[in-house]
């Protein structure tokens, strides 16, 4: 009366899977452990489904107790199966509430209650009963479906909610499919309970999970047995913060060139050999290949990775060549060691630090060895945080421009101001430009940042009567990166056009770095001057100065860098006064930066500076503070 023709092939298919799955190496993480549990429970459930169907059909050949035990176990496994599918969803989505102990307790309650029901059914008869006529379903038999549907519904809710951020679209679709198949399986079981079709649907659901999450090939470097960087990232996310770990990584010098010299095929063989060497030499550690000739050895079980011995072993092996099929590969490596101790930081940060430091040692002649501890991570985390705040400020148009007054050197009356960019962290505290401008210059955001500062300044000029504030112009800084932009003149003109202010109020500050490409410089300045802006040379004396080149540039003002000003105020000599008189002969007016006390102000006026800027007069103020103070 039971039809086993679907269950048996399903079971065989599943066993095939398990064989393949266990054959390849797997990262020891929670997702993989849950999947193994899922496979084992699935196999046992199908076996018990077959067994229980068999004893129910031939109940006369077995004692009542045997029939009951097998049925109770089968039903328990049936509930467990629903639960483990759900558990798999939570391990891949990792919703926040999963760490909550109440949720952990709550999610098991339906499972526990239904298993109690299954195990007590021989006495209560709630789920099923066995008498002299054989097996009968009990009055609460449908609980079987309710529990299953409950876990399916929970899985879908989690994917719909938290899954949106945690998973890729493809992965979400796979989980929907998996749960839909499980649901169809229960419907089949409900309509044709004796056909045992549900097992087939469960195996299909397992197949989907396998194909979209579990295929070991996803995590292996192509055609080899070393884990790839995807596996590394996942593993780091898994153990980071849970247990202490140490990393020893190394990079083959000049990998790209070497790959060209030896050829891709030889090099792939070499990478494979290095991988095998590492697996053999450090069998208890996890070995990863993090692309471009970079390997990572991770001691995730706190085996007290013995740095010196390991370093020596690796170095020694690289002293002799690797015998690829058609070539002997002579390779050099540099290493990176990471031990964060108790400074547990986000896995992303660790991954970035690792990638960056490997990049640093990847060239011959670069540093030979980098050791990284918790303090390095803190500074790198700070940078990540600043990056995030910078992105936010730029995306949401929140970059602020503070104003620092510039005064007349003779009477200390305000005459102009410099706009200085500011962004804020999540608490509203100000982040100084010294920490975000270099980042913005590296990632290209400096262009938008500069646009926003100019926009703030234009609005300020259009909304205030500058003459009442005593301000004749406002200096705006232009980074050398902005300066290289071909259409900078159009960009500046279009921002100005929005408020319709006269560009003569804006003095653009450029530094000497912008002067390196002379043809570009002159072309840019000429174009921008046509729109009516003036130019100022900032930070003179900070870097490499070339007076001959300066002469050609139509600056109206040169700002002496505060390092020169401070040096002069401590040890006055002839150099600065001479330089200033040369500038004045060339027709530039002079501003001294970094004036911090009365004496400095006096000295700089004495040697011919026209304008002064510094904390002695005022630090940079918000626009509102500035208006309040100077109107
Ligand atoms: P900078 O253009 O040379 O600006 C002057 C810097 O010196 C400002 O620092 C100012 O607060 C500081 N300063 C002024 N007087 C004194 C003083 O008496 N003592 C000391 N110790 N410092 C003084 P800030 O605001 O931190 O800006 C640093 C640099 O960041 C600027 O140097 C400029 O190169 C860059 N920067 C600021 N805003 C922008 C911007 O909107 N765009 C670009 N591209 N760079 C900017
Ligand atoms: Mg400046
Ligand atoms: Mg300056």
XYZ file of C-alpha atoms and ligand atoms in Angstrom:
679
model
C 0.000 0.000 0.000
C 3.021 2.357 0.231
C 4.693 3.295 -2.993
C 8.471 3.380 -2.521
C 9.356 4.005 -6.151
C 10.259 7.693 -5.561
C 11.921 7.400 -2.208
C 14.600 4.899 -3.215
C 16.062 6.847 -6.191
C 15.921 10.042 -4.097
C 17.968 8.334 -1.436
C 20.530 7.142 -3.981
C 20.845 10.613 -5.446
C 21.424 12.063 -2.019
C 24.120 9.526 -1.218
C 25.859 10.460 -4.462
C 25.844 14.076 -3.365
C 27.268 13.304 0.003
C 30.069 11.311 -1.568
C 31.066 14.192 -3.825
C 30.657 16.755 -1.091
C 32.928 14.935 1.324
C 35.520 14.239 -1.336
C 36.501 17.911 -1.758
C 37.960 20.123 0.985
C 35.531 22.444 2.753
C 36.104 25.527 4.899
C 35.245 24.588 8.491
C 32.495 27.171 8.914
C 29.011 27.182 10.317
C 27.263 27.143 6.961
C 29.138 24.024 5.896
C 28.525 22.332 9.229
C 24.817 23.065 8.962
C 24.771 21.699 5.446
C 26.448 18.480 6.568
C 23.859 18.193 9.309
C 21.141 18.788 6.716
C 22.533 16.035 4.475
C 22.776 13.535 7.316
C 19.316 14.278 8.657
C 17.878 14.093 5.161
C 19.419 10.655 4.573
C 18.275 9.331 7.940
C 14.789 10.719 7.434
C 14.424 9.022 4.056
C 15.773 5.748 5.480
C 13.315 5.925 8.355
C 10.509 6.853 6.017
C 11.255 3.686 4.031
C 11.611 1.643 7.214
C 8.416 2.929 8.784
C 6.483 2.355 5.575
C 7.889 -1.162 5.459
C 6.990 -2.054 9.071
C 3.562 -0.445 8.700
C 2.910 -2.630 5.655
C 4.182 -5.744 7.424
C 3.125 -4.859 10.943
C 2.147 -8.453 11.628
C 5.784 -9.537 11.335
C 6.936 -7.057 13.967
C 6.092 -6.479 17.580
C 3.937 -3.423 18.346
C 6.900 -1.820 20.163
C 9.151 -1.998 17.097
C 6.472 -0.448 14.876
C 5.992 2.337 17.407
C 9.678 3.080 17.886
C 10.308 3.301 14.163
C 7.288 5.515 13.573
C 8.105 7.829 16.464
C 11.669 8.187 15.225
C 10.506 8.861 11.699
C 8.124 11.612 12.803
C 10.803 13.195 14.994
C 13.194 13.194 12.062
C 10.487 14.679 9.883
C 10.188 17.671 12.233
C 13.941 17.923 12.527
C 14.209 18.061 8.763
C 11.933 21.105 8.606
C 13.966 22.740 11.358
C 17.359 22.140 9.763
C 16.258 23.645 6.441
C 15.202 26.688 8.437
C 18.514 26.658 10.324
C 20.410 26.679 7.052
C 18.545 29.814 5.989
C 19.465 31.551 9.238
C 23.137 30.607 8.923
C 23.414 32.085 5.448
C 21.349 35.200 6.143
C 22.786 35.713 9.662
C 20.011 38.040 10.816
C 20.906 40.189 13.820
C 18.250 38.714 16.057
C 19.868 35.302 15.627
C 22.356 36.204 18.346
C 19.511 36.954 20.695
C 19.149 34.164 23.272
C 15.361 34.547 23.409
C 15.108 34.032 19.684
C 17.434 31.021 19.915
C 15.161 29.500 22.525
C 11.949 30.477 20.802
C 12.865 29.090 17.404
C 13.324 25.599 18.862
C 10.027 25.459 20.758
C 7.823 24.220 17.868
C 10.437 21.558 17.140
C 10.710 20.446 20.742
C 6.941 20.301 21.289
C 6.334 18.349 18.120
C 9.122 15.872 18.900
C 7.614 15.317 22.350
C 4.311 14.700 20.621
C 5.920 12.174 18.259
C 7.713 10.330 21.036
C 4.661 10.162 23.317
C 2.221 9.162 20.579
C 2.393 5.411 21.444
C 0.639 6.381 24.698
C -1.348 9.478 23.731
C -2.212 8.477 20.160
C -2.112 12.142 19.183
C 0.028 11.824 16.070
C -0.514 8.158 15.272
C -1.419 4.902 16.953
C -0.734 1.213 16.378
C -3.214 -1.522 17.253
C -3.948 -5.048 16.112
C -5.127 -3.696 12.739
C -1.850 -1.891 12.250
C -0.896 1.788 11.900
C -3.456 4.654 12.053
C -3.014 8.401 11.805
C -4.006 10.241 14.988
C -6.311 13.279 15.439
C -3.368 15.713 15.479
C -1.632 14.191 12.487
C -1.865 17.518 10.605
C 0.536 19.081 13.120
C 3.150 17.515 10.891
C 2.299 20.020 8.158
C 1.717 22.944 10.439
C 5.219 22.692 11.910
C 6.742 22.314 8.482
C 4.855 25.311 7.131
C 5.746 27.358 10.159
C 9.473 26.878 9.523
C 9.029 27.522 5.795
C 7.168 30.751 6.570
C 9.866 31.855 9.035
C 12.585 31.171 6.466
C 10.783 33.206 3.839
C 10.228 36.087 6.246
C 13.935 36.139 7.100
C 14.965 36.121 3.440
C 12.439 38.848 2.637
C 13.656 40.970 5.522
C 17.307 40.689 6.432
C 18.153 38.664 3.329
C 17.806 41.818 1.259
C 21.055 43.191 2.643
C 22.879 40.004 3.419
C 22.406 38.051 0.200
C 22.825 38.509 -3.500
C 19.689 38.350 -5.610
C 20.675 34.947 -6.961
C 21.040 33.587 -3.447
C 17.698 34.987 -2.346
C 15.975 33.407 -5.332
C 17.583 30.059 -4.483
C 16.238 30.227 -0.949
C 12.739 31.093 -2.195
C 12.911 28.158 -4.564
C 14.171 25.824 -1.901
C 11.286 26.724 0.388
C 8.745 26.588 -2.412
C 9.885 23.050 -3.256
C 9.560 22.052 0.381
C 6.056 23.486 0.419
C 5.067 21.640 -2.769
C 6.475 18.503 -1.170
C 4.189 18.867 1.824
C 1.189 19.424 -0.464
C 2.012 16.227 -2.356
C 2.279 14.406 0.923
C -1.035 15.831 2.056
C -2.825 14.783 -1.131
C -1.077 11.450 -1.721
C 0.463 10.416 1.593
C 1.289 6.928 0.469
C 3.501 7.847 -2.507
C 6.430 9.213 -0.425
C 7.004 11.951 -3.018
C 8.002 14.461 -0.384
C 11.492 12.978 -0.164
C 12.074 13.782 -3.809
C 11.154 17.413 -3.231
C 13.404 17.607 -0.205
C 16.305 16.221 -2.232
C 15.554 18.824 -4.920
C 15.652 21.525 -2.232
C 19.012 20.192 -1.015
C 20.254 20.257 -4.606
C 19.341 23.922 -4.917
C 21.199 24.765 -1.720
C 24.156 22.779 -2.923
C 24.264 24.516 -6.295
C 23.888 28.018 -4.975
C 25.737 27.943 -1.660
C 27.602 24.774 -1.091
C 29.344 23.708 -4.234
C 32.913 23.226 -2.905
C 34.260 24.393 -6.265
C 33.083 27.915 -5.423
C 35.643 28.060 -2.689
C 38.605 26.421 -4.355
C 41.245 28.036 -6.491
C 40.579 26.849 -10.017
C 41.188 23.151 -10.408
C 43.241 22.863 -7.242
C 42.679 21.920 -3.626
C 43.544 25.270 -2.028
C 40.790 27.584 -0.853
C 40.284 30.854 -2.729
C 39.819 34.409 -1.466
C 36.057 34.000 -1.274
C 36.582 31.152 1.164
C 39.081 33.283 3.066
C 36.621 36.117 3.454
C 33.882 33.784 4.613
C 36.150 32.031 7.062
C 37.407 35.307 8.497
C 33.851 36.524 8.949
C 33.085 33.285 10.717
C 35.917 33.187 13.248
C 36.513 36.899 13.666
C 35.443 37.945 17.127
C 34.617 34.377 18.070
C 38.095 33.055 18.650
C 41.623 34.438 18.455
C 43.573 33.707 15.305
C 46.843 34.544 13.635
C 47.744 34.977 10.007
C 50.986 34.440 8.166
C 50.749 35.493 4.541
C 53.251 35.968 1.766
C 53.416 37.453 -1.706
C 55.522 36.337 -4.632
C 57.569 39.305 -5.811
C 56.509 40.960 -9.062
C 53.967 38.259 -9.738
C 52.572 39.773 -12.908
C 55.937 40.085 -14.618
C 56.974 36.640 -13.477
C 53.773 35.203 -14.832
C 54.530 36.776 -18.177
C 58.064 35.482 -18.178
C 57.232 31.881 -17.308
C 53.806 31.740 -18.970
C 50.392 31.290 -17.396
C 50.354 27.506 -17.571
C 53.705 27.088 -15.827
C 52.751 29.626 -13.226
C 49.406 27.939 -12.484
C 51.269 24.704 -11.976
C 53.643 26.559 -9.652
C 50.794 27.995 -7.592
C 49.352 24.525 -7.290
C 52.684 23.166 -6.076
C 53.094 25.919 -3.530
C 49.570 25.205 -2.305
C 50.333 21.511 -1.880
C 53.597 22.330 -0.127
C 51.741 24.539 2.357
C 49.012 21.984 2.969
C 51.622 19.306 3.638
C 53.843 21.527 5.767
C 51.085 23.006 7.908
C 48.372 20.374 7.973
C 46.565 21.827 10.961
C 46.167 25.299 9.506
C 43.891 26.610 6.815
C 45.627 27.525 3.569
C 44.177 30.056 1.148
C 45.256 31.432 -2.185
C 44.462 35.120 -2.232
C 45.066 35.786 -5.981
C 48.119 37.278 -7.754
C 50.728 35.048 -6.161
C 49.612 35.738 -2.590
C 49.038 32.991 -0.042
C 47.463 33.131 3.379
C 48.029 30.670 6.206
C 45.480 31.004 8.937
C 45.818 29.543 12.392
C 42.190 29.502 13.424
C 42.500 27.063 16.297
C 45.046 29.102 18.188
C 47.712 26.462 17.729
C 50.276 29.070 18.692
C 51.499 29.488 15.167
C 55.262 29.441 15.552
C 56.193 32.379 13.423
C 59.951 31.913 13.198
C 59.889 28.229 12.329
C 57.171 28.745 9.761
C 58.902 31.715 8.196
C 62.115 29.781 7.976
C 60.450 26.748 6.471
C 58.743 28.769 3.771
C 61.795 30.872 3.029
C 63.964 27.793 2.788
C 61.608 26.124 0.337
C 61.611 29.228 -1.853
C 65.407 29.170 -1.936
C 65.165 26.264 -4.352
C 63.157 26.331 -7.595
C 59.678 24.915 -8.158
C 59.671 22.291 -10.875
C 56.721 23.077 -13.140
C 56.186 20.703 -16.115
C 58.346 22.672 -18.570
C 60.281 25.123 -16.448
C 62.049 25.647 -13.182
C 60.401 28.548 -11.404
C 62.654 30.715 -9.288
C 60.455 32.736 -6.975
C 61.037 35.221 -4.185
C 58.604 36.058 -1.429
C 58.011 38.603 1.333
C 55.794 37.949 4.312
C 53.136 39.593 6.425
C 52.237 38.509 9.938
C 49.013 39.545 11.620
C 48.273 38.962 15.279
C 45.539 41.179 16.596
C 45.526 39.766 20.119
C 42.423 41.003 21.819
C 41.793 43.847 19.411
C 38.886 42.240 17.689
C 37.919 44.248 14.676
C 35.485 43.731 11.827
C 36.415 40.989 9.391
C 36.280 43.542 6.619
C 38.993 45.581 8.288
C 41.217 42.558 8.773
C 40.701 41.580 5.168
C 41.591 45.080 3.967
C 44.685 45.257 6.130
C 45.807 41.907 4.846
C 45.247 42.912 1.235
C 47.003 46.240 1.689
C 50.036 44.873 3.455
C 50.419 42.084 0.902
C 50.310 44.750 -1.783
C 53.073 46.611 0.049
C 55.464 43.683 0.140
C 54.655 42.381 -3.332
C 57.516 44.138 -5.115
C 61.100 43.063 -5.024
C 63.090 45.537 -2.989
C 60.079 46.517 -0.903
C 59.849 45.793 2.794
C 60.740 42.223 3.523
C 58.453 41.582 6.421
C 55.521 43.406 7.971
C 54.117 42.536 11.384
C 50.725 43.941 12.231
C 49.178 44.121 15.670
C 46.044 45.568 17.213
C 47.224 49.170 17.101
C 47.648 49.111 13.326
C 44.135 47.861 13.043
C 42.796 50.683 15.136
C 44.345 53.263 12.823
C 43.113 51.422 9.785
C 39.616 51.234 11.317
C 39.750 54.966 11.896
C 40.550 55.467 8.257
C 37.667 53.220 7.230
C 35.373 55.227 9.476
C 36.580 58.487 7.957
C 36.046 57.036 4.492
C 32.496 56.157 5.435
C 31.811 59.627 6.842
C 33.339 61.189 3.765
C 31.115 59.126 1.469
C 28.095 60.082 3.514
C 28.950 63.783 3.535
C 29.480 63.819 -0.204
C 26.450 61.703 -1.074
C 24.144 63.728 1.138
C 25.663 67.087 0.222
C 26.772 67.709 3.823
C 30.295 69.030 3.287
C 30.670 72.258 5.239
C 32.900 75.245 4.584
C 34.329 76.992 7.643
C 35.816 80.439 7.293
C 39.116 81.608 8.755
C 39.711 85.367 8.599
C 42.728 86.837 6.854
C 43.732 90.238 8.229
C 45.618 93.259 7.023
C 49.147 93.088 8.429
C 49.204 96.813 9.234
C 46.055 97.253 11.307
C 44.933 93.640 11.937
C 41.527 94.391 10.423
C 39.813 91.630 8.562
C 40.246 91.813 4.814
C 39.399 88.359 3.512
C 38.845 84.764 4.552
C 39.840 81.265 3.617
C 37.185 78.571 3.229
C 38.241 75.293 4.853
C 36.335 72.080 4.291
C 34.866 70.195 7.246
C 32.860 66.985 7.535
C 31.379 65.433 10.660
C 31.285 61.983 12.180
C 28.067 60.292 13.304
C 28.125 62.119 16.633
C 28.449 65.474 14.898
C 32.105 65.979 15.834
C 34.270 67.683 13.280
C 36.769 65.649 11.291
C 39.810 67.744 10.288
C 40.669 68.008 6.578
C 44.138 66.617 7.173
C 42.543 63.208 7.621
C 39.933 63.232 4.866
C 41.434 65.354 2.058
C 44.194 62.780 1.284
C 41.565 60.023 1.165
C 39.322 62.098 -1.088
C 42.298 62.773 -3.338
C 43.057 59.084 -3.567
C 39.544 57.963 -4.396
C 38.608 60.864 -6.640
C 35.920 62.253 -4.333
C 37.927 65.477 -4.047
C 36.149 66.778 -7.144
C 32.699 66.589 -5.588
C 34.068 67.788 -2.275
C 35.571 70.855 -3.945
C 32.299 71.519 -5.764
C 30.382 71.478 -2.501
C 32.825 73.826 -0.751
C 32.658 76.275 -3.648
C 28.882 75.994 -3.642
C 28.743 76.822 0.107
C 31.023 79.820 -0.458
C 28.976 81.111 -3.402
C 25.812 80.884 -1.341
C 27.532 82.700 1.485
C 28.595 85.507 -0.819
C 25.157 85.843 -2.368
C 23.372 85.862 0.994
C 25.657 88.272 2.857
C 26.889 91.745 2.261
C 30.635 91.115 2.160
C 31.532 94.771 2.488
C 29.714 94.949 5.828
C 31.780 92.013 7.060
C 34.945 93.719 5.847
C 35.671 90.828 3.523
C 36.962 91.593 0.047
C 37.424 88.023 -1.128
C 37.217 84.433 0.002
C 39.963 81.955 -0.749
C 38.900 78.480 -1.850
C 41.404 75.606 -1.981
C 41.846 73.628 -5.180
C 43.558 70.278 -4.878
C 46.174 69.327 -7.509
C 43.869 66.456 -8.423
C 41.042 68.851 -9.187
C 43.479 70.955 -11.079
C 44.206 68.144 -13.514
C 40.602 67.950 -14.623
C 40.261 68.963 -18.237
C 36.902 70.706 -17.857
C 37.659 72.400 -14.536
C 36.840 75.843 -15.947
C 33.354 74.741 -17.028
C 32.775 73.038 -13.714
C 33.705 76.142 -11.730
C 31.729 78.438 -14.017
C 28.587 76.344 -13.712
C 28.687 76.420 -9.899
C 29.147 80.166 -9.913
C 26.316 80.554 -12.405
C 23.849 78.961 -9.972
C 24.084 81.913 -7.582
C 25.060 84.516 -10.131
C 27.789 86.016 -7.922
C 30.776 87.844 -9.316
C 33.757 85.438 -9.510
C 36.169 88.217 -8.585
C 35.227 87.523 -4.952
C 36.738 84.077 -5.217
C 40.466 83.500 -5.005
C 41.496 79.983 -5.872
C 44.388 78.595 -3.823
C 46.641 76.102 -5.570
C 49.792 74.494 -4.216
C 53.087 74.010 -5.932
C 52.265 70.391 -6.719
C 49.802 71.774 -9.256
C 52.657 73.530 -11.031
C 54.491 70.392 -12.044
C 52.856 70.063 -15.438
C 53.566 73.544 -16.695
C 51.659 73.441 -19.975
C 48.536 72.128 -18.315
C 48.922 74.688 -15.528
C 49.128 77.683 -17.816
C 46.279 76.455 -19.983
C 44.049 75.820 -16.952
C 44.824 79.136 -15.292
C 44.269 81.009 -18.514
C 40.874 79.358 -19.072
C 39.742 79.849 -15.509
C 40.931 83.410 -15.353
C 38.778 84.120 -18.384
C 35.786 83.312 -16.202
C 36.964 85.990 -13.762
C 38.619 84.066 -10.924
C 41.910 85.037 -9.293
C 44.711 82.681 -8.285
C 46.740 82.423 -5.109
C 49.758 80.215 -4.458
C 49.272 78.280 -1.205
C 51.823 76.738 1.173
C 54.878 78.281 -0.441
C 58.037 76.727 0.967
C 56.386 73.524 2.109
C 57.733 71.463 -0.703
C 59.903 71.757 -3.701
C 59.910 75.363 -4.909
C 60.891 76.630 -8.270
C 60.947 80.371 -8.578
C 61.571 80.425 -12.330
C 58.375 78.536 -12.931
C 56.452 80.683 -10.479
C 57.284 83.830 -12.393
C 55.252 82.710 -15.354
C 52.125 82.155 -13.299
C 49.638 84.947 -12.914
C 49.148 84.715 -9.135
C 47.960 87.761 -7.239
C 49.126 86.510 -3.876
C 51.623 84.055 -2.401
C 50.914 82.418 0.956
C 54.029 81.583 2.939
C 53.679 78.211 4.574
C 53.501 78.190 8.345
C 56.631 76.039 8.627
C 58.707 78.896 7.180
C 56.908 81.434 9.344
C 57.549 79.469 12.525
C 61.142 78.774 11.623
C 61.747 82.465 11.008
C 60.104 83.550 14.248
C 62.472 81.240 16.168
C 65.662 81.814 14.186
C 65.375 84.960 12.080
C 67.759 85.054 9.143
C 67.970 86.724 5.743
C 66.338 84.025 3.675
C 62.655 84.714 4.243
C 62.960 88.531 4.007
C 64.894 88.160 0.747
C 62.381 85.747 -0.661
C 59.536 88.063 0.243
C 61.167 91.051 -1.375
C 61.780 89.008 -4.532
C 58.082 88.080 -4.642
C 57.071 91.672 -4.130
C 59.342 92.744 -6.968
C 57.565 90.212 -9.130
C 54.276 91.876 -8.215
C 52.809 89.311 -5.808
C 51.273 90.350 -2.516
C 52.189 88.142 0.470
C 50.171 86.334 3.139
C 51.826 84.713 6.158
C 50.060 81.606 7.460
C 50.096 80.134 10.944
C 50.354 83.330 12.994
C 49.891 82.156 16.554
C 50.996 85.112 18.667
C 51.520 88.829 18.647
C 55.254 88.563 18.162
C 54.865 86.504 15.013
C 52.318 88.966 13.664
C 54.690 91.828 14.290
C 57.711 90.065 12.756
C 55.898 89.086 9.604
C 54.542 92.592 9.074
C 58.062 93.882 9.617
C 59.531 91.851 6.767
C 56.870 92.932 4.334
C 53.922 90.549 4.536
C 50.693 92.221 3.473
C 48.228 89.841 5.073
C 48.233 87.547 8.059
C 46.263 84.412 8.874
C 46.393 82.332 12.019
C 44.953 81.253 15.332
C 46.152 84.499 16.912
C 43.340 86.247 15.031
C 40.862 83.413 14.818
C 40.579 79.760 14.015
C 38.227 78.673 11.225
C 34.612 79.432 12.196
C 31.284 78.138 10.981
C 29.657 80.584 8.598
C 27.146 81.640 11.254
C 29.864 82.251 13.837
C 31.819 84.192 11.247
C 28.883 86.473 10.456
C 28.175 87.010 14.130
C 31.776 87.887 14.906
C 32.483 90.252 12.017
C 29.223 92.056 11.258
P 45.759 75.187 4.030
O 45.063 75.498 2.764
O 47.177 75.613 4.133
O 44.901 75.819 5.191
C 45.422 76.379 6.355
C 45.409 75.386 7.447
O 46.162 75.894 8.524
C 44.027 75.150 8.016
O 43.978 73.829 8.492
C 43.986 76.101 9.169
O 43.045 75.740 10.150
C 45.386 75.940 9.675
N 45.795 77.104 10.456
C 45.438 78.382 10.266
N 46.039 79.164 11.184
C 46.806 78.363 11.958
C 47.652 78.579 13.077
O 47.833 79.676 13.568
N 48.289 77.509 13.620
C 48.095 76.256 13.114
N 48.740 75.261 13.715
N 47.289 76.001 12.073
C 46.646 77.060 11.495
P 42.861 72.868 8.118
O 41.552 73.552 8.079
O 43.025 71.697 9.011
O 43.181 72.454 6.636
C 44.303 71.738 6.330
C 44.527 71.644 4.860
O 43.507 70.888 4.234
C 44.486 72.983 4.162
O 45.694 73.621 4.316
C 44.234 72.565 2.750
O 45.411 72.141 2.136
C 43.343 71.369 2.947
N 41.968 71.812 2.737
C 41.093 72.359 3.592
N 39.928 72.612 2.987
C 40.064 72.219 1.705
C 39.203 72.239 0.557
O 38.050 72.702 0.589
N 39.701 71.735 -0.606
C 40.970 71.266 -0.688
N 41.386 70.787 -1.869
N 41.802 71.228 0.363
C 41.360 71.720 1.543
Mg 44.779 76.963 1.733
Mg 48.187 76.957 3.364
